[in-house]
Amino acid sequence: MKAIIQSSLGTASLVYDFPVPKIQDDQILVKTVAVAVNPIDWMKIDGFPAIGAKQGHDYSGIVLEVGAKVTRGFQKGDRVCGYVRGGDGRNPDNGAFAEYIIAKGELQLRIPEKTSFEEASSIASGAVTAGMGLYQKLGLQRPNALKPGEGEYMLIYGGSTASAVIGIQLSALSGYKVLTTSSKRNFSFVESLGASKVFDYENPDCGSLIREYSGNQGVKIVWDTISTPSSAEICAQAISSGGQYVSLLPVKFPRTDVHASFMDATTAFGEPYEYGPDKILIPSDLEAFEFAKTWIREFEGIWEEGKVRAHAIEVGKDGLSGVLEGIERLRKKEVSAKKLVFRVMDTPEKW
């Protein structure tokens, strides 16, 4: 079958002879319809040695086979989308960028009736990441626990990222007054998600303005979806002493009076994996897996009810071949406030 693999560190290639994977008891086999590209895709290709491993994390498709231990009630023919771990050196069959994929059954989502495959392919990684970051790591009240705006101020840094798009909506549903950052051109979009106030991250006073807006004490809860030294610095200016800061990538936080930690959403799979260029072995996290199982069911209901919407998408051409161009666009930081989506059936045949 057609698939995108890491052919060397820093390079991904489209191959036409990748074997169709066989499912394990806790997995489903899916005929892929659409895939979405994320920044983590190029980061893994460039920095995680996993030669020959399938790439990609976000997909939508049709169920072909269901493992005996899957309890989600999936049946052949169901429309599903979800989150898988691409670039997995220990399990090279994992990954979304292929004609057929295997996926952990408990962590996949049913697609609402009126939602297209293209739109659905863009939502799952953000849903899992936001759920784990906000509710497992930061301990926020769950959606609908408070009335809108009844809770305290919190900061989600990087408001137009895929994870923040979901996170802002969920935090607002949970009653929090969400402060966020973006470029000026994305202010209206981010405000439409439910943010109480948006700040221009290019303003040198961004951090102090956030602190002032929240009452000069600083916010107690910060989720940094950009996770660079510059984003950490702005968050450090905005957060109160004793506050909680969670980032999506390992980044040094410039204050010691704050509880700072890093999260990796792929711990949701409950399986050991190798992280980074040194292939550090991360043990399985069964607590994260149990959380993700319950969260996926909760999120599926919220999505079905129309209380959250997926990221804006741009549907590209040439299927999996186009994915390679999409990855390069993300690498060059040419994409903002949308996700690039590709239809697998549009992949050109091998000449």
C-alpha positions as a LaTeX table, in Angstrom:
\begin{tabular}{lrrr}
\hline
Residue & $x$ (\AA) & $y$ (\AA) & $z$ (\AA) \\
\hline
Met1 & 0.00 & 0.00 & 0.00 \\
Lys2 & 0.97 & 3.66 & $-0.27$ \\
Ala3 & 2.45 & 5.19 & 2.88 \\
Ile4 & 4.76 & 7.95 & 4.04 \\
Ile5 & 7.78 & 6.78 & 6.01 \\
Gln6 & 10.92 & 8.33 & 7.45 \\
Ser7 & 13.56 & 7.39 & 4.88 \\
Ser8 & 16.41 & 9.09 & 6.74 \\
Leu9 & 16.69 & 11.53 & 9.61 \\
Gly10 & 15.20 & 14.76 & 8.26 \\
Thr11 & 13.58 & 13.14 & 5.21 \\
Ala12 & 10.22 & 11.47 & 4.59 \\
Ser13 & 9.25 & 9.61 & 1.43 \\
Leu14 & 6.14 & 8.21 & $-0.21$ \\
Val15 & 6.47 & 4.46 & $-0.75$ \\
Tyr16 & 4.12 & 2.15 & $-2.64$ \\
Asp17 & 4.97 & $-1.22$ & $-1.08$ \\
Phe18 & 4.38 & $-0.77$ & 2.65 \\
Pro19 & 2.58 & $-3.88$ & 3.98 \\
Val20 & $-1.03$ & $-3.55$ & 5.13 \\
Pro21 & $-0.86$ & $-3.85$ & 8.94 \\
Lys22 & $-2.52$ & $-6.61$ & 10.93 \\
Ile23 & $-4.55$ & $-5.56$ & 13.96 \\
Gln24 & $-4.01$ & $-6.64$ & 17.54 \\
Asp25 & $-6.94$ & $-7.36$ & 19.86 \\
Asp26 & $-7.11$ & $-3.76$ & 21.13 \\
Gln27 & $-6.97$ & $-2.15$ & 17.68 \\
Ile28 & $-9.17$ & $-1.36$ & 14.70 \\
Leu29 & $-8.17$ & $-1.49$ & 11.03 \\
Val30 & $-9.23$ & 1.58 & 9.07 \\
Lys31 & $-9.33$ & 2.43 & 5.37 \\
Thr32 & $-8.03$ & 5.98 & 5.48 \\
Val33 & $-10.05$ & 8.70 & 3.73 \\
Ala34 & $-8.31$ & 11.91 & 4.84 \\
Val35 & $-5.28$ & 12.91 & 6.90 \\
Ala36 & $-4.19$ & 16.16 & 8.51 \\
Val37 & $-0.66$ & 17.46 & 9.00 \\
Asn38 & 0.67 & 18.74 & 12.34 \\
Pro39 & 3.92 & 20.47 & 13.37 \\
Ile40 & 4.89 & 17.35 & 15.33 \\
Asp41 & 5.11 & 15.51 & 12.00 \\
Trp42 & 8.10 & 17.50 & 10.75 \\
Met43 & 9.60 & 17.62 & 14.24 \\
Lys44 & 9.61 & 13.83 & 14.40 \\
Ile45 & 10.95 & 13.45 & 10.86 \\
Asp46 & 13.77 & 15.86 & 11.68 \\
Gly47 & 14.55 & 14.83 & 15.25 \\
Phe48 & 13.28 & 11.33 & 16.08 \\
Pro49 & 15.29 & 8.54 & 14.42 \\
Ala50 & 12.73 & 5.93 & 13.29 \\
Ile51 & 13.90 & 4.87 & 9.84 \\
Gly52 & 11.20 & 3.00 & 7.94 \\
Ala53 & 8.43 & 3.97 & 10.36 \\
Lys54 & 5.11 & 5.31 & 9.11 \\
Gln55 & 4.45 & 8.98 & 9.88 \\
Gly56 & 1.38 & 11.02 & 10.78 \\
His57 & $-1.00$ & 11.42 & 13.72 \\
Asp58 & $-4.43$ & 12.65 & 12.51 \\
Tyr59 & $-6.78$ & 10.75 & 10.20 \\
Ser60 & $-10.38$ & 9.92 & 9.31 \\
Gly61 & $-11.68$ & 6.83 & 7.60 \\
Ile62 & $-13.92$ & 3.75 & 7.55 \\
Val63 & $-13.64$ & 0.80 & 9.93 \\
Leu64 & $-12.74$ & $-2.48$ & 8.22 \\
Glu65 & $-12.00$ & $-4.73$ & 11.19 \\
Val66 & $-12.40$ & $-4.54$ & 14.98 \\
Gly67 & $-10.17$ & $-6.30$ & 17.52 \\
Ala68 & $-11.76$ & $-8.65$ & 20.05 \\
Lys69 & $-10.87$ & $-6.49$ & 23.09 \\
Val70 & $-12.16$ & $-3.18$ & 21.73 \\
Thr71 & $-15.12$ & $-2.06$ & 23.88 \\
Arg72 & $-16.21$ & 1.07 & 21.98 \\
Gly73 & $-18.84$ & $-0.78$ & 19.96 \\
Phe74 & $-17.31$ & $-0.03$ & 16.56 \\
Gln75 & $-18.57$ & $-2.02$ & 13.60 \\
Lys76 & $-17.34$ & $-2.52$ & 10.06 \\
Gly77 & $-18.39$ & 0.47 & 7.97 \\
Asp78 & $-18.41$ & 3.01 & 10.82 \\
Arg79 & $-17.02$ & 6.48 & 10.07 \\
Val80 & $-14.24$ & 7.22 & 12.53 \\
Cys81 & $-11.38$ & 9.60 & 13.13 \\
Gly82 & $-8.63$ & 9.64 & 15.64 \\
Tyr83 & $-5.14$ & 10.05 & 16.93 \\
Val84 & $-2.31$ & 7.58 & 16.33 \\
Arg85 & 1.41 & 7.73 & 17.08 \\
Gly86 & 3.41 & 8.32 & 13.91 \\
Gly87 & 7.18 & 8.05 & 13.70 \\
Asp88 & 7.18 & 5.20 & 16.22 \\
Gly89 & 10.54 & 3.43 & 16.02 \\
Arg90 & 9.36 & 0.59 & 18.24 \\
Asn91 & 6.17 & 0.02 & 16.24 \\
Pro92 & 6.74 & 1.15 & 12.62 \\
Asp93 & 3.23 & 0.04 & 11.57 \\
Asn94 & 1.77 & 2.90 & 13.62 \\
Gly95 & 1.10 & 6.22 & 11.89 \\
Ala96 & $-1.71$ & 7.87 & 9.92 \\
Phe97 & $-0.18$ & 8.64 & 6.53 \\
Ala98 & $-1.17$ & 5.48 & 4.65 \\
Glu99 & $-4.03$ & 3.86 & 2.76 \\
Tyr100 & $-4.77$ & 1.51 & 5.67 \\
Ile101 & $-3.92$ & 2.10 & 9.31 \\
Ile102 & $-4.23$ & 0.46 & 12.70 \\
Ala103 & $-5.48$ & 2.51 & 15.65 \\
Lys104 & $-5.96$ & 1.93 & 19.37 \\
Gly105 & $-9.68$ & 1.20 & 19.49 \\
Glu106 & $-10.49$ & 2.82 & 22.84 \\
Leu107 & $-9.08$ & 6.18 & 21.72 \\
Gln108 & $-10.91$ & 6.65 & 18.41 \\
Leu109 & $-13.94$ & 8.86 & 17.75 \\
Arg110 & $-17.16$ & 8.37 & 15.83 \\
Ile111 & $-17.65$ & 11.13 & 13.29 \\
Pro112 & $-20.89$ & 13.12 & 13.73 \\
Glu113 & $-23.36$ & 12.58 & 10.92 \\
Lys114 & $-23.07$ & 16.05 & 9.39 \\
Thr115 & $-19.27$ & 16.26 & 9.65 \\
Ser116 & $-17.15$ & 15.54 & 6.57 \\
Phe117 & $-14.17$ & 13.20 & 6.57 \\
Glu118 & $-11.94$ & 16.17 & 5.74 \\
Glu119 & $-13.07$ & 18.20 & 8.73 \\
Ala120 & $-13.00$ & 15.17 & 11.03 \\
Ser121 & $-9.40$ & 14.38 & 10.15 \\
Ser122 & $-8.29$ & 17.63 & 11.77 \\
Ile123 & $-9.70$ & 17.29 & 15.27 \\
Ala124 & $-8.46$ & 14.26 & 17.20 \\
Ser125 & $-4.88$ & 15.17 & 18.12 \\
Gly126 & $-6.08$ & 18.55 & 19.39 \\
Ala127 & $-8.90$ & 16.92 & 21.34 \\
Val128 & $-6.61$ & 14.42 & 23.06 \\
Thr129 & $-3.88$ & 16.98 & 23.71 \\
Ala130 & $-6.30$ & 19.57 & 25.09 \\
Gly131 & $-8.08$ & 17.04 & 27.27 \\
Met132 & $-4.87$ & 15.76 & 28.81 \\
Gly133 & $-3.30$ & 19.21 & 29.19 \\
Leu134 & $-6.31$ & 20.96 & 30.67 \\
Tyr135 & $-8.04$ & 18.27 & 32.70 \\
Gln136 & $-5.40$ & 15.70 & 33.58 \\
Lys137 & $-2.31$ & 17.91 & 33.99 \\
Leu138 & $-3.81$ & 21.27 & 35.03 \\
Gly139 & $-6.84$ & 19.86 & 36.84 \\
Leu140 & $-9.46$ & 22.19 & 35.36 \\
Gln141 & $-13.14$ & 21.74 & 36.12 \\
Arg142 & $-14.70$ & 19.56 & 33.44 \\
Pro143 & $-16.93$ & 21.07 & 30.71 \\
Asn144 & $-20.27$ & 22.41 & 31.96 \\
Ala145 & $-19.12$ & 22.30 & 35.61 \\
Leu146 & $-19.43$ & 26.09 & 35.86 \\
Lys147 & $-21.43$ & 28.74 & 34.05 \\
Pro148 & $-19.56$ & 30.55 & 31.24 \\
Gly149 & $-17.24$ & 33.18 & 32.72 \\
Glu150 & $-17.87$ & 32.04 & 36.29 \\
Gly151 & $-14.39$ & 30.61 & 36.78 \\
Glu152 & $-11.02$ & 32.32 & 37.13 \\
Tyr153 & $-8.75$ & 33.75 & 34.47 \\
Met154 & $-6.40$ & 31.35 & 32.71 \\
Leu155 & $-3.93$ & 31.73 & 29.85 \\
Ile156 & $-3.68$ & 29.52 & 26.78 \\
Tyr157 & $-0.60$ & 30.68 & 24.90 \\
Gly158 & $-0.75$ & 30.29 & 21.10 \\
Gly159 & $-4.47$ & 30.68 & 20.47 \\
Ser160 & $-4.50$ & 29.72 & 16.79 \\
Thr161 & $-2.69$ & 26.38 & 17.16 \\
Ala162 & $-4.73$ & 23.22 & 16.63 \\
Ser163 & $-4.52$ & 22.24 & 20.29 \\
Ala164 & $-5.43$ & 25.73 & 21.51 \\
Val165 & $-8.40$ & 25.96 & 19.13 \\
Ile166 & $-9.94$ & 23.00 & 20.94 \\
Gly167 & $-8.55$ & 24.03 & 24.32 \\
Ile168 & $-10.06$ & 27.52 & 24.24 \\
Gln169 & $-13.50$ & 26.13 & 23.45 \\
Leu170 & $-13.27$ & 23.48 & 26.17 \\
Ser171 & $-11.97$ & 25.92 & 28.79 \\
Ala172 & $-14.79$ & 28.34 & 28.02 \\
Leu173 & $-17.28$ & 25.46 & 28.31 \\
Ser174 & $-15.70$ & 24.71 & 31.68 \\
Gly175 & $-16.51$ & 28.25 & 32.80 \\
Tyr176 & $-13.04$ & 29.81 & 32.72 \\
Lys177 & $-12.26$ & 33.28 & 31.46 \\
Val178 & $-9.75$ & 32.41 & 28.77 \\
Leu179 & $-6.93$ & 34.80 & 27.90 \\
Thr180 & $-4.84$ & 33.90 & 24.89 \\
Thr181 & $-2.28$ & 35.17 & 22.40 \\
Ser182 & $-2.04$ & 35.31 & 18.63 \\
Ser183 & $-0.92$ & 37.55 & 15.80 \\
Lys184 & $-3.25$ & 40.48 & 15.13 \\
Arg185 & $-4.54$ & 38.92 & 11.90 \\
Asn186 & $-6.01$ & 36.01 & 13.89 \\
Phe187 & $-7.68$ & 38.01 & 16.67 \\
Ser188 & $-11.23$ & 37.67 & 15.31 \\
Phe189 & $-10.85$ & 33.94 & 14.73 \\
Val190 & $-9.54$ & 33.28 & 18.23 \\
Glu191 & $-12.22$ & 35.47 & 19.83 \\
Ser192 & $-14.87$ & 33.47 & 17.97 \\
Leu193 & $-13.73$ & 30.36 & 19.87 \\
Gly194 & $-14.73$ & 31.88 & 23.21 \\
Ala195 & $-11.59$ & 33.70 & 24.36 \\
Ser196 & $-12.35$ & 36.56 & 26.74 \\
Lys197 & $-9.36$ & 38.60 & 25.59 \\
Val198 & $-6.63$ & 38.14 & 22.97 \\
Phe199 & $-3.15$ & 39.67 & 23.25 \\
Asp200 & $-0.63$ & 40.29 & 20.49 \\
Tyr201 & 2.36 & 38.08 & 21.24 \\
Glu202 & 4.57 & 40.39 & 19.14 \\
Asn203 & 3.97 & 43.24 & 21.60 \\
Pro204 & 7.07 & 43.43 & 23.85 \\
Asp205 & 4.74 & 44.14 & 26.81 \\
Cys206 & 2.50 & 41.14 & 26.10 \\
Gly207 & 3.23 & 39.30 & 29.36 \\
Ser208 & 2.81 & 42.34 & 31.59 \\
Leu209 & $-0.41$ & 43.32 & 29.78 \\
Ile210 & $-1.87$ & 39.88 & 30.48 \\
Arg211 & $-0.87$ & 40.20 & 34.13 \\
Glu212 & $-2.42$ & 43.66 & 34.37 \\
Tyr213 & $-5.65$ & 42.52 & 32.69 \\
Ser214 & $-6.07$ & 39.65 & 35.15 \\
Gly215 & $-5.83$ & 41.94 & 38.17 \\
Asn216 & $-2.06$ & 42.43 & 38.53 \\
Gln217 & $-1.70$ & 39.21 & 40.53 \\
Gly218 & $-1.13$ & 37.15 & 37.41 \\
Val219 & $-3.00$ & 34.09 & 36.19 \\
Lys220 & $-2.67$ & 30.84 & 38.13 \\
Ile221 & $-3.17$ & 28.49 & 35.18 \\
Val222 & $-1.09$ & 28.59 & 31.98 \\
Trp223 & $-1.08$ & 26.13 & 29.08 \\
Asp224 & 1.67 & 26.91 & 26.56 \\
Thr225 & 0.90 & 25.33 & 23.17 \\
Ile226 & 3.94 & 26.95 & 21.50 \\
Ser227 & 6.57 & 25.93 & 24.06 \\
Thr228 & 9.62 & 27.93 & 23.00 \\
Pro229 & 11.95 & 30.05 & 25.16 \\
Ser230 & 10.15 & 33.21 & 23.99 \\
Ser231 & 6.68 & 31.84 & 24.79 \\
Ala232 & 7.89 & 30.61 & 28.18 \\
Glu233 & 9.26 & 34.09 & 28.93 \\
Ile234 & 5.92 & 35.77 & 28.17 \\
Cys235 & 4.08 & 33.16 & 30.25 \\
Ala236 & 6.54 & 33.75 & 33.10 \\
Gln237 & 5.65 & 37.45 & 33.07 \\
Ala238 & 1.93 & 36.65 & 33.17 \\
Ile239 & 1.75 & 33.88 & 35.76 \\
Ser240 & 1.38 & 34.32 & 39.51 \\
Ser241 & 3.71 & 32.86 & 42.13 \\
Gly242 & 2.66 & 29.29 & 42.86 \\
Gly243 & 0.82 & 29.00 & 39.55 \\
Gln244 & 0.83 & 26.02 & 37.20 \\
Tyr245 & 2.57 & 26.10 & 33.81 \\
Val246 & 2.29 & 23.18 & 31.38 \\
Ser247 & 4.06 & 23.10 & 28.00 \\
Leu248 & 3.72 & 20.76 & 25.03 \\
Leu249 & 7.48 & 20.53 & 24.46 \\
Pro250 & 10.36 & 20.42 & 26.95 \\
Val251 & 11.29 & 24.05 & 27.53 \\
Lys252 & 13.16 & 25.67 & 30.41 \\
Phe253 & 10.84 & 27.87 & 32.46 \\
Pro254 & 12.57 & 31.03 & 33.75 \\
Arg255 & 10.98 & 31.07 & 37.22 \\
Thr256 & 11.38 & 28.70 & 40.16 \\
Asp257 & 8.30 & 29.81 & 42.13 \\
Val258 & 5.96 & 28.22 & 39.57 \\
His259 & 5.00 & 24.56 & 39.14 \\
Ala260 & 6.27 & 23.99 & 35.59 \\
Ser261 & 5.89 & 20.68 & 33.74 \\
Phe262 & 5.91 & 19.22 & 30.24 \\
Met263 & 3.27 & 16.94 & 28.73 \\
Asp264 & 3.44 & 14.54 & 25.80 \\
Ala265 & 0.00 & 13.59 & 24.55 \\
Thr266 & 1.26 & 10.33 & 23.07 \\
Thr267 & 1.42 & 8.93 & 26.61 \\
Ala268 & $-2.33$ & 8.51 & 26.04 \\
Phe269 & $-1.64$ & 5.25 & 24.20 \\
Gly270 & $-0.38$ & 3.58 & 27.37 \\
Glu271 & 2.59 & 2.04 & 25.57 \\
Pro272 & 6.36 & 2.58 & 25.91 \\
Tyr273 & 8.00 & 4.66 & 23.20 \\
Glu274 & 11.26 & 6.33 & 22.24 \\
Tyr275 & 11.55 & 10.12 & 22.59 \\
Gly276 & 13.87 & 12.54 & 20.84 \\
Pro277 & 17.15 & 12.18 & 18.96 \\
Asp278 & 18.68 & 10.07 & 21.74 \\
Lys279 & 15.75 & 7.63 & 21.61 \\
Ile280 & 15.09 & 7.94 & 25.34 \\
Leu281 & 12.76 & 5.12 & 26.37 \\
Ile282 & 9.58 & 6.50 & 27.94 \\
Pro283 & 7.74 & 3.81 & 29.93 \\
Ser284 & 4.05 & 3.14 & 29.47 \\
Asp285 & 1.73 & 5.49 & 31.38 \\
Leu286 & $-1.38$ & 3.52 & 32.25 \\
Glu287 & $-2.85$ & 6.44 & 34.20 \\
Ala288 & $-2.69$ & 8.59 & 31.06 \\
Phe289 & $-4.29$ & 5.79 & 29.03 \\
Glu290 & $-7.16$ & 5.40 & 31.50 \\
Phe291 & $-7.75$ & 9.15 & 31.48 \\
Ala292 & $-7.70$ & 9.27 & 27.67 \\
Lys293 & $-10.22$ & 6.40 & 27.42 \\
Thr294 & $-12.79$ & 8.24 & 29.52 \\
Trp295 & $-11.98$ & 11.62 & 27.97 \\
Ile296 & $-12.52$ & 10.40 & 24.40 \\
Arg297 & $-16.05$ & 9.26 & 25.28 \\
Glu298 & $-16.77$ & 12.59 & 26.96 \\
Phe299 & $-15.36$ & 14.61 & 24.07 \\
Glu300 & $-17.29$ & 12.57 & 21.51 \\
Gly301 & $-20.53$ & 13.66 & 23.19 \\
Ile302 & $-19.47$ & 17.32 & 23.33 \\
Trp303 & $-18.55$ & 17.24 & 19.64 \\
Glu304 & $-21.76$ & 15.45 & 18.65 \\
Glu305 & $-23.76$ & 18.15 & 20.46 \\
Gly306 & $-22.02$ & 20.84 & 18.42 \\
Lys307 & $-20.38$ & 22.48 & 21.44 \\
Val308 & $-16.91$ & 22.41 & 19.86 \\
Arg309 & $-15.82$ & 22.80 & 16.28 \\
Ala310 & $-12.74$ & 21.63 & 14.46 \\
His311 & $-9.96$ & 23.86 & 13.21 \\
Ala312 & $-10.37$ & 25.66 & 9.89 \\
Ile313 & $-8.94$ & 23.45 & 7.14 \\
Glu314 & $-7.30$ & 23.81 & 3.75 \\
Val315 & $-7.75$ & 20.73 & 1.57 \\
Gly316 & $-4.65$ & 20.17 & $-0.53$ \\
Lys317 & $-4.11$ & 18.20 & $-3.71$ \\
Asp318 & $-2.25$ & 14.98 & $-4.56$ \\
Gly319 & $-3.10$ & 13.06 & $-1.41$ \\
Leu320 & $-0.11$ & 11.52 & 0.36 \\
Ser321 & 2.24 & 13.11 & $-2.15$ \\
Gly322 & 0.76 & 16.46 & $-1.17$ \\
Val323 & 1.33 & 15.63 & 2.50 \\
Leu324 & 5.07 & 15.87 & 1.89 \\
Glu325 & 4.61 & 19.41 & 0.56 \\
Gly326 & 2.34 & 20.21 & 3.50 \\
Ile327 & 4.99 & 19.06 & 5.97 \\
Glu328 & 7.49 & 21.35 & 4.27 \\
Arg329 & 5.07 & 24.30 & 4.54 \\
Leu330 & 4.75 & 23.68 & 8.27 \\
Arg331 & 8.50 & 23.34 & 8.62 \\
Lys332 & 8.86 & 26.78 & 7.00 \\
Lys333 & 6.11 & 28.21 & 9.26 \\
Glu334 & 3.95 & 29.16 & 6.27 \\
Val335 & 0.66 & 27.97 & 7.83 \\
Ser336 & $-1.36$ & 29.79 & 10.48 \\
Ala337 & $-4.86$ & 29.39 & 11.98 \\
Lys338 & $-5.73$ & 26.33 & 9.87 \\
Lys339 & $-4.81$ & 22.72 & 9.31 \\
Leu340 & $-3.69$ & 21.21 & 6.03 \\
Val341 & $-5.81$ & 18.20 & 5.04 \\
Phe342 & $-5.30$ & 15.73 & 2.20 \\
Arg343 & $-7.56$ & 13.05 & 0.68 \\
Val344 & $-5.69$ & 9.76 & 0.49 \\
Met345 & $-7.51$ & 8.68 & $-2.68$ \\
Asp346 & $-5.96$ & 11.68 & $-4.49$ \\
Thr347 & $-2.48$ & 10.16 & $-4.21$ \\
Pro348 & $-0.97$ & 9.73 & $-7.70$ \\
Glu349 & $-0.13$ & 6.21 & $-8.82$ \\
Lys350 & 3.50 & 5.25 & $-9.18$ \\
Trp351 & 4.83 & 5.80 & $-12.69$ \\
\hline
\end{tabular}
